XYZ file of N, CA and C in Angstrom:
510
model
N 8.770 -29.936 6.937
C 9.071 -28.555 7.230
C 7.565 -27.573 7.655
N 7.932 -26.914 8.238
C 6.827 -26.212 9.676
C 6.623 -24.781 9.426
N 4.965 -24.235 9.227
C 4.882 -23.450 8.535
C 3.686 -23.124 9.564
N 3.887 -21.847 9.886
C 2.788 -21.588 10.903
C 2.621 -19.539 10.580
N 1.664 -19.235 11.440
C 0.784 -17.877 11.327
C 1.342 -17.442 12.349
N 1.274 -16.800 13.484
C 1.026 -16.063 13.803
C 1.006 -14.017 14.212
N 0.323 -13.909 15.447
C 0.055 -12.162 14.945
C 1.431 -11.530 14.927
N 1.311 -10.385 14.371
C 2.361 -9.325 14.071
C 3.061 -9.079 15.162
N 4.520 -8.795 15.529
C 4.714 -8.080 16.614
C 6.151 -7.313 16.396
N 6.120 -6.226 17.612
C 6.823 -5.193 17.533
C 8.038 -5.651 16.382
N 9.007 -6.892 17.186
C 10.125 -7.589 17.240
C 9.738 -7.505 15.272
N 8.331 -7.808 14.624
C 8.621 -8.302 13.125
C 9.374 -6.313 12.536
N 8.872 -5.779 12.935
C 9.064 -4.172 12.130
C 10.849 -3.837 11.446
N 11.727 -4.718 11.790
C 12.675 -4.741 10.827
C 12.607 -6.055 9.834
N 11.891 -6.514 10.102
C 11.617 -7.922 8.512
C 10.743 -7.061 7.268
N 9.338 -6.516 8.037
C 8.740 -5.917 7.414
C 9.467 -4.812 6.904
N 9.819 -4.110 7.427
C 10.840 -2.882 6.393
C 11.913 -3.177 5.301
N 12.257 -4.410 5.504
C 13.573 -4.627 4.981
C 12.810 -5.317 3.145
N 11.409 -6.078 4.353
C 11.061 -6.646 2.914
C 9.933 -6.246 2.330
N 9.494 -4.887 2.811
C 8.932 -3.805 1.736
C 9.481 -2.825 1.024
N 10.668 -2.903 1.361
C 11.845 -2.108 0.801
C 12.654 -2.838 -0.956
N 12.199 -4.260 -0.791
C 13.169 -5.059 -1.260
C 12.300 -4.820 -3.024
N 13.033 -4.259 -3.934
C 12.359 -3.758 -4.761
C 10.980 -4.882 -5.819
N 11.858 -5.764 -5.947
C 10.788 -7.201 -6.035
C 9.617 -7.435 -5.465
N 9.900 -7.095 -4.311
C 8.457 -7.589 -3.493
C 7.369 -6.086 -3.750
N 8.421 -4.811 -3.445
C 7.108 -3.776 -3.999
C 6.922 -3.471 -4.991
N 7.269 -3.933 -5.876
C 6.710 -3.889 -7.342
C 4.915 -3.677 -7.508
N 4.414 -5.030 -7.187
C 3.180 -4.542 -6.744
C 2.596 -4.583 -5.260
N 3.373 -3.935 -4.814
C 2.390 -3.240 -3.407
C 1.961 -2.165 -3.132
N 2.768 -1.326 -3.934
C 2.186 0.104 -4.175
C 2.469 0.647 -2.813
N 4.049 0.662 -2.036
C 3.689 1.528 -1.221
C 4.552 2.695 -1.338
N 4.587 3.526 -0.878
C 5.537 4.961 -1.329
C 6.984 4.608 0.135
N 7.544 4.106 -0.931
C 8.936 3.763 -0.587
C 10.246 4.801 -0.047
N 11.146 5.393 0.648
C 11.438 3.925 1.533
C 10.422 3.414 2.865
N 10.239 2.958 3.181
C 9.462 2.552 4.633
C 10.599 2.879 5.193
N 10.754 3.380 6.394
C 11.035 3.571 7.922
C 10.192 2.908 9.095
N 11.442 1.978 9.871
C 11.218 1.305 11.223
C 10.273 2.635 12.139
N 10.725 3.451 12.406
C 10.303 4.222 12.829
C 8.576 4.805 12.743
N 8.441 4.820 11.359
C 7.214 5.304 10.874
C 6.527 3.818 10.895
N 7.262 2.971 11.032
C 6.339 1.622 10.505
C 5.749 1.314 12.360
N 7.177 1.552 13.313
C 6.351 1.683 14.362
C 5.471 2.117 15.017
N 4.896 3.516 14.717
C 3.942 4.060 14.980
C 2.857 4.017 14.187
N 2.332 2.667 13.216
C 1.321 2.432 12.349
C 0.941 0.916 12.895
N 1.989 0.325 13.850
C 2.039 -0.716 14.796
C 1.086 0.072 15.528
N 1.793 0.825 16.673
C 1.301 1.050 17.466
C -0.366 1.540 17.340
N -0.427 2.317 16.309
C -2.296 2.748 16.083
C -2.636 1.695 15.541
N -2.114 0.375 15.478
C -3.438 -0.751 14.959
C -3.618 -0.950 16.339
N -3.288 -1.398 17.458
C -3.575 -1.917 19.187
C -5.050 -1.333 18.562
N -6.462 -2.308 19.837
C -7.444 -2.553 19.426
C -8.148 -2.173 18.399
N -7.485 -1.887 16.921
C -8.371 -2.397 15.734
C -9.163 -3.692 15.494
N -10.066 -3.283 14.851
C -10.916 -4.892 14.352
C -11.215 -4.845 12.773
N -10.536 -3.726 12.063
C -10.771 -3.951 11.215
C -10.077 -4.267 10.198
N -8.593 -4.629 11.425
C -7.547 -5.924 9.944
C -7.107 -6.870 11.691
N -6.589 -7.371 10.796
C -5.153 -8.469 11.322
C -3.934 -8.667 10.574
N -3.145 -8.915 11.551
C -2.076 -8.843 10.624
C -0.860 -10.010 11.196
N -0.423 -11.381 10.433
C 0.797 -11.812 10.711
C 1.789 -11.520 10.157
N 2.762 -12.468 10.811
C 3.630 -12.692 10.451
C 3.990 -14.324 9.725
N 4.329 -14.887 8.549
C 4.579 -16.525 8.237
C 6.063 -16.457 8.961
N 5.641 -17.850 9.780
C 7.035 -18.348 9.940
C 7.506 -19.725 9.307
N 8.572 -19.804 8.504
C 9.055 -21.369 7.959
C 10.211 -21.770 9.271
N 10.376 -23.214 9.429
C 11.109 -23.594 10.373
C 11.306 -22.671 11.355
N 10.650 -21.960 12.143
C 10.977 -20.892 13.039
C 11.541 -19.722 12.720
N 11.851 -19.295 11.615
C 12.392 -18.009 10.942
C 10.818 -17.225 9.925
N 10.965 -15.936 10.831
C 10.029 -15.045 10.076
C 10.559 -15.321 8.323
N 9.553 -15.328 7.931
C 9.687 -15.746 6.188
C 8.520 -14.847 5.552
N 7.211 -13.933 6.257
C 6.892 -12.821 5.251
C 5.429 -13.013 6.085
N 4.706 -11.527 5.545
C 3.981 -11.043 5.875
C 2.212 -11.839 5.422
N 0.829 -11.928 6.201
C -0.090 -11.973 5.669
C -1.667 -11.599 6.542
N -1.976 -11.608 5.648
C -3.569 -10.666 6.336
C -4.769 -10.137 6.482
N -5.987 -9.703 6.855
C -6.632 -9.220 6.326
C -7.239 -7.854 7.080
N -7.521 -7.192 5.924
C -7.921 -5.624 5.786
C -9.195 -5.265 5.629
N -10.002 -4.499 6.229
C -11.258 -3.899 5.812
C -12.307 -5.190 7.000
N -12.043 -5.728 7.572
C -12.696 -7.000 7.901
C -14.687 -5.812 7.933
N -15.178 -6.620 7.886
C -16.804 -6.567 7.624
C -17.018 -7.312 7.973
N -17.545 -6.520 9.765
C -18.179 -7.728 10.423
C -20.163 -7.975 9.967
N -20.780 -6.908 9.140
C -22.194 -6.781 8.889
C -22.034 -7.779 7.740
N -21.151 -7.924 6.356
C -20.997 -8.139 5.302
C -20.267 -9.703 5.328
N -19.582 -9.620 6.772
C -18.629 -10.648 6.740
C -17.919 -11.039 5.687
N -16.908 -10.304 5.327
C -15.552 -10.346 4.631
C -14.938 -9.560 4.428
N -13.605 -9.253 3.936
C -12.356 -9.061 4.246
C -11.170 -9.168 3.373
N -10.475 -8.377 2.725
C -9.670 -8.384 2.328
C -8.194 -9.227 2.630
N -7.871 -10.021 1.755
C -6.632 -11.012 2.008
C -5.352 -10.424 1.653
N -3.978 -10.377 1.811
C -2.926 -9.332 1.357
C -1.894 -10.926 1.930
N -0.856 -10.753 1.234
C 0.333 -11.675 1.367
C 1.523 -11.410 0.788
N 2.698 -11.285 1.327
C 4.334 -11.276 1.334
C 5.404 -11.831 1.932
N 5.635 -12.879 0.846
C 6.609 -13.385 1.426
C 7.925 -12.933 1.399
N 9.041 -13.148 2.084
C 10.216 -11.768 2.381
C 11.113 -11.723 1.757
N 11.412 -13.008 1.124
C 12.892 -13.184 0.707
C 12.762 -14.512 -0.581
N 13.804 -13.714 -1.908
C 13.248 -15.198 -2.587
C 13.950 -16.932 -2.207
N 14.193 -17.144 -0.932
C 14.372 -18.304 -0.821
C 13.139 -18.853 -0.207
N 13.054 -18.135 0.075
C 11.143 -18.335 0.906
C 9.808 -18.830 -0.507
N 10.726 -18.996 -1.526
C 9.278 -18.826 -2.682
C 9.840 -20.167 -3.359
N 8.650 -20.606 -3.507
C 8.863 -21.687 -4.293
C 8.839 -23.135 -3.441
N 8.353 -22.730 -2.271
C 8.401 -24.329 -1.545
C 6.936 -24.538 -0.415
N 6.235 -23.857 -1.510
C 4.656 -24.270 -1.066
C 4.278 -23.278 0.751
N 4.958 -22.394 0.748
C 4.681 -21.355 1.972
C 3.770 -21.309 1.809
N 3.464 -20.005 0.869
C 2.398 -19.183 0.764
C 0.831 -19.990 1.004
N 0.826 -21.156 0.422
C -0.371 -21.681 -0.044
C -0.457 -22.234 1.274
N 0.346 -22.660 2.534
C 0.202 -23.399 3.625
C -0.098 -22.034 4.433
N 0.294 -20.749 3.881
C -0.100 -19.719 5.361
C -1.599 -19.534 4.999
N -1.833 -19.537 3.777
C -3.153 -18.834 2.842
C -3.881 -19.794 3.687
N -4.099 -21.128 3.584
C -4.626 -22.097 4.323
C -5.038 -21.954 5.917
N -3.807 -21.508 6.557
C -3.956 -21.627 7.929
C -4.983 -20.693 8.083
N -4.448 -18.937 7.544
C -5.078 -17.560 7.373
C -6.814 -17.922 7.005
N -7.508 -18.825 6.390
C -8.742 -19.173 5.058
C -9.653 -19.227 6.587
N -8.543 -20.914 7.381
C -9.632 -21.411 8.289
C -9.746 -20.086 9.508
N -8.848 -19.487 9.690
C -8.910 -18.516 11.884
C -9.854 -17.652 10.845
N -9.772 -17.298 9.611
C -11.023 -16.497 8.874
C -12.567 -17.181 9.475
N -12.597 -18.301 8.793
C -13.923 -19.507 9.417
C -14.331 -19.183 11.122
N -13.122 -19.903 11.580
C -13.170 -20.368 13.206
C -12.998 -19.100 13.748
N -12.488 -17.624 13.319
C -12.044 -16.725 14.737
C -13.188 -15.341 13.912
N -13.309 -14.957 12.326
C -13.936 -14.214 12.031
C -15.313 -14.151 12.283
N -15.262 -15.220 11.716
C -16.815 -15.945 10.639
C -16.903 -15.153 9.689
N -16.003 -14.873 8.687
C -16.453 -15.043 7.442
C -17.087 -15.387 6.635
N -17.773 -15.140 5.635
C -18.347 -15.046 4.465
C -17.116 -15.556 3.138
N -17.056 -14.267 2.862
C -16.157 -14.343 1.709
C -14.707 -13.323 2.411
N -13.654 -13.849 1.228
C -12.377 -13.391 1.039
C -12.150 -12.436 -0.016
N -11.436 -11.677 -0.542
C -11.246 -11.118 -1.642
C -10.427 -10.447 -1.364
N -9.070 -10.340 -2.747
C -8.370 -9.762 -2.602
C -7.862 -8.585 -3.806
N -7.350 -8.347 -4.830
C -6.559 -7.408 -5.576
C -5.477 -7.166 -5.742
N -5.240 -7.563 -7.380
C -3.613 -8.539 -8.197
C -4.097 -7.273 -9.106
N -2.656 -6.884 -9.583
C -2.651 -6.563 -10.745
C -2.257 -7.358 -11.516
N -2.362 -7.017 -12.840
C -3.144 -7.818 -13.895
C -1.808 -8.063 -14.707
N -0.635 -7.494 -14.221
C 0.509 -8.180 -14.601
C 1.555 -9.024 -13.834
N 0.308 -9.899 -12.221
C 1.030 -10.338 -12.029
C 0.892 -11.804 -11.643
N 0.644 -12.105 -12.704
C 0.859 -13.966 -13.201
C 0.833 -14.274 -12.220
N 2.289 -14.652 -12.084
C 2.539 -15.750 -10.436
C 1.544 -15.576 -9.203
N 1.182 -14.420 -8.999
C 0.581 -14.278 -7.542
C -0.810 -14.889 -7.992
N -1.469 -15.023 -9.465
C -2.907 -15.077 -10.094
C -2.536 -16.543 -10.139
N -2.108 -17.578 -10.144
C -1.749 -18.641 -10.459
C -1.799 -19.362 -8.780
N -0.760 -18.780 -8.280
C -0.787 -19.358 -6.687
C -2.785 -18.720 -5.717
N -3.052 -17.707 -5.979
C -4.412 -17.151 -5.738
C -5.357 -18.440 -6.070
N -5.078 -18.860 -7.440
C -6.103 -19.527 -8.445
C -5.869 -21.225 -7.792
N -4.840 -21.392 -7.487
C -4.800 -22.692 -6.959
C -5.287 -22.865 -5.384
N -4.956 -21.766 -4.483
C -5.871 -21.806 -3.368
C -6.977 -21.904 -3.615
N -7.894 -21.406 -4.642
C -9.006 -21.341 -4.826
C -9.600 -20.348 -4.844
N -9.166 -19.411 -4.650
C -10.189 -17.756 -5.561
C -10.113 -17.451 -6.646
N -11.265 -17.452 -7.035
C -11.778 -17.186 -8.642
C -11.933 -16.012 -8.962
N -11.553 -15.592 -10.592
C -11.930 -14.155 -10.956
C -12.899 -13.782 -11.254
N -12.949 -12.756 -10.218
C -14.409 -12.074 -10.349
C -14.580 -10.567 -11.371
N -13.421 -10.419 -11.865
C -13.707 -9.529 -12.327
C -12.545 -8.447 -12.790
N -12.083 -7.592 -13.931
C -11.930 -6.678 -14.260
C -11.683 -5.282 -13.962
N -10.949 -4.026 -12.682
C -11.028 -3.352 -13.193
C -9.797 -1.940 -13.698
N -10.303 -1.461 -14.980
C -9.368 -0.889 -14.897
C -9.008 -0.152 -14.160
N -7.823 0.876 -14.367
C -7.286 2.480 -13.948
C -7.762 2.145 -12.259
N -7.412 1.142 -11.536
C -8.394 0.804 -10.407
C -7.021 1.432 -9.424
N -6.135 1.706 -9.261
C -4.945 2.329 -8.983
C -3.613 3.481 -9.832
N -3.616 4.442 -8.783
C -2.581 5.776 -10.190
C -1.182 5.387 -8.566
N -0.118 4.586 -9.330
C 0.865 4.526 -8.523
C 2.358 4.929 -8.930
N 2.645 6.219 -8.474
C 3.691 6.891 -9.139
C 3.316 7.626 -10.807
N 2.048 7.537 -10.924
C 1.911 8.104 -12.086
C 1.485 7.327 -12.979
N 1.515 5.921 -12.657
C 1.247 5.018 -13.823
C -0.448 4.303 -13.532
N -1.277 4.077 -13.922
C -2.566 3.902 -14.265
C -2.479 2.324 -14.201
N -2.976 1.407 -13.497
C -2.708 0.532 -13.076
C -4.300 -0.337 -12.995
N -4.603 -1.262 -13.743
C -5.128 -2.388 -13.826
C -5.608 -3.073 -13.026
N -6.146 -3.836 -12.547
C -6.141 -4.828 -11.177
C -7.390 -5.522 -11.870
N -7.327 -6.986 -11.102
C -8.167 -8.068 -11.062
C -8.568 -8.120 -9.455
N -9.604 -8.512 -9.727
C -10.447 -8.951 -7.322
C -10.824 -10.128 -7.844
N -10.068 -11.009 -7.427
C -10.502 -12.538 -6.743
C -11.709 -11.936 -5.356
N -12.429 -13.995 -5.696
C -12.961 -13.468 -4.054
C -12.812 -15.724 -3.746
N -13.156 -15.678 -3.092
C -12.938 -16.652 -2.214
C -14.648 -17.150 -1.025
N -14.821 -18.032 -1.339
C -16.294 -18.409 -0.387
C -15.506 -19.338 0.822
N -15.408 -19.087 2.207
C -14.895 -19.136 2.488
C -15.312 -20.566 3.296
N -17.004 -21.097 3.758
C -17.691 -22.390 4.067
C -17.162 -23.247 2.790
N -17.363 -22.667 1.566
C -17.101 -23.802 0.844
C -15.425 -24.480 1.064
N -14.239 -23.211 1.136
C -12.716 -23.600 1.326
C -12.951 -24.359 1.959
N -13.943 -24.397 3.155
C -13.858 -25.406 4.524
C -14.256 -26.477 4.336
N -15.663 -26.643 3.698
C -16.183 -27.627 3.468
C -15.040 -29.016 2.461
N -14.446 -28.152 1.447
C -13.278 -28.894 0.588
C -12.121 -29.890 1.275
N -12.207 -29.157 2.510
C -10.845 -29.720 2.957
C -11.043 -31.119 3.529
């Protein structure tokens, strides 16, 4: 089982658009649909040279399997927000998200010198919470009505992981 992460490339845009437009994937992502390839290309080009985020494509046996990355990279406070999305159901339940997260966390330490990675997840997204807790994220609190998406008020948990502790446990 070969799982890797590589920098997101222009050739990954059709996958991203397909995966994000999938109702099941977007249930907890809060994109305004439909996502379009032309707009995603503009987004991709606008990212060039930015140092406050990094986006990767997860590969499984050489095939694009999902997206993972860090947002809001804060050099001063050495922290960033984590995200992950597996592309289609056939990639779920194989440990891909866990391995890709491990690779990202190690890169966050070696390349970005991060102290902390945090994430937000909807209260109803229990499956993702199990993954995050298995990785080592700790639930730090509840954010009531944290988002309003399509007129719906959304409660979210915030999770945190101290990168050096994670690395030392490995």
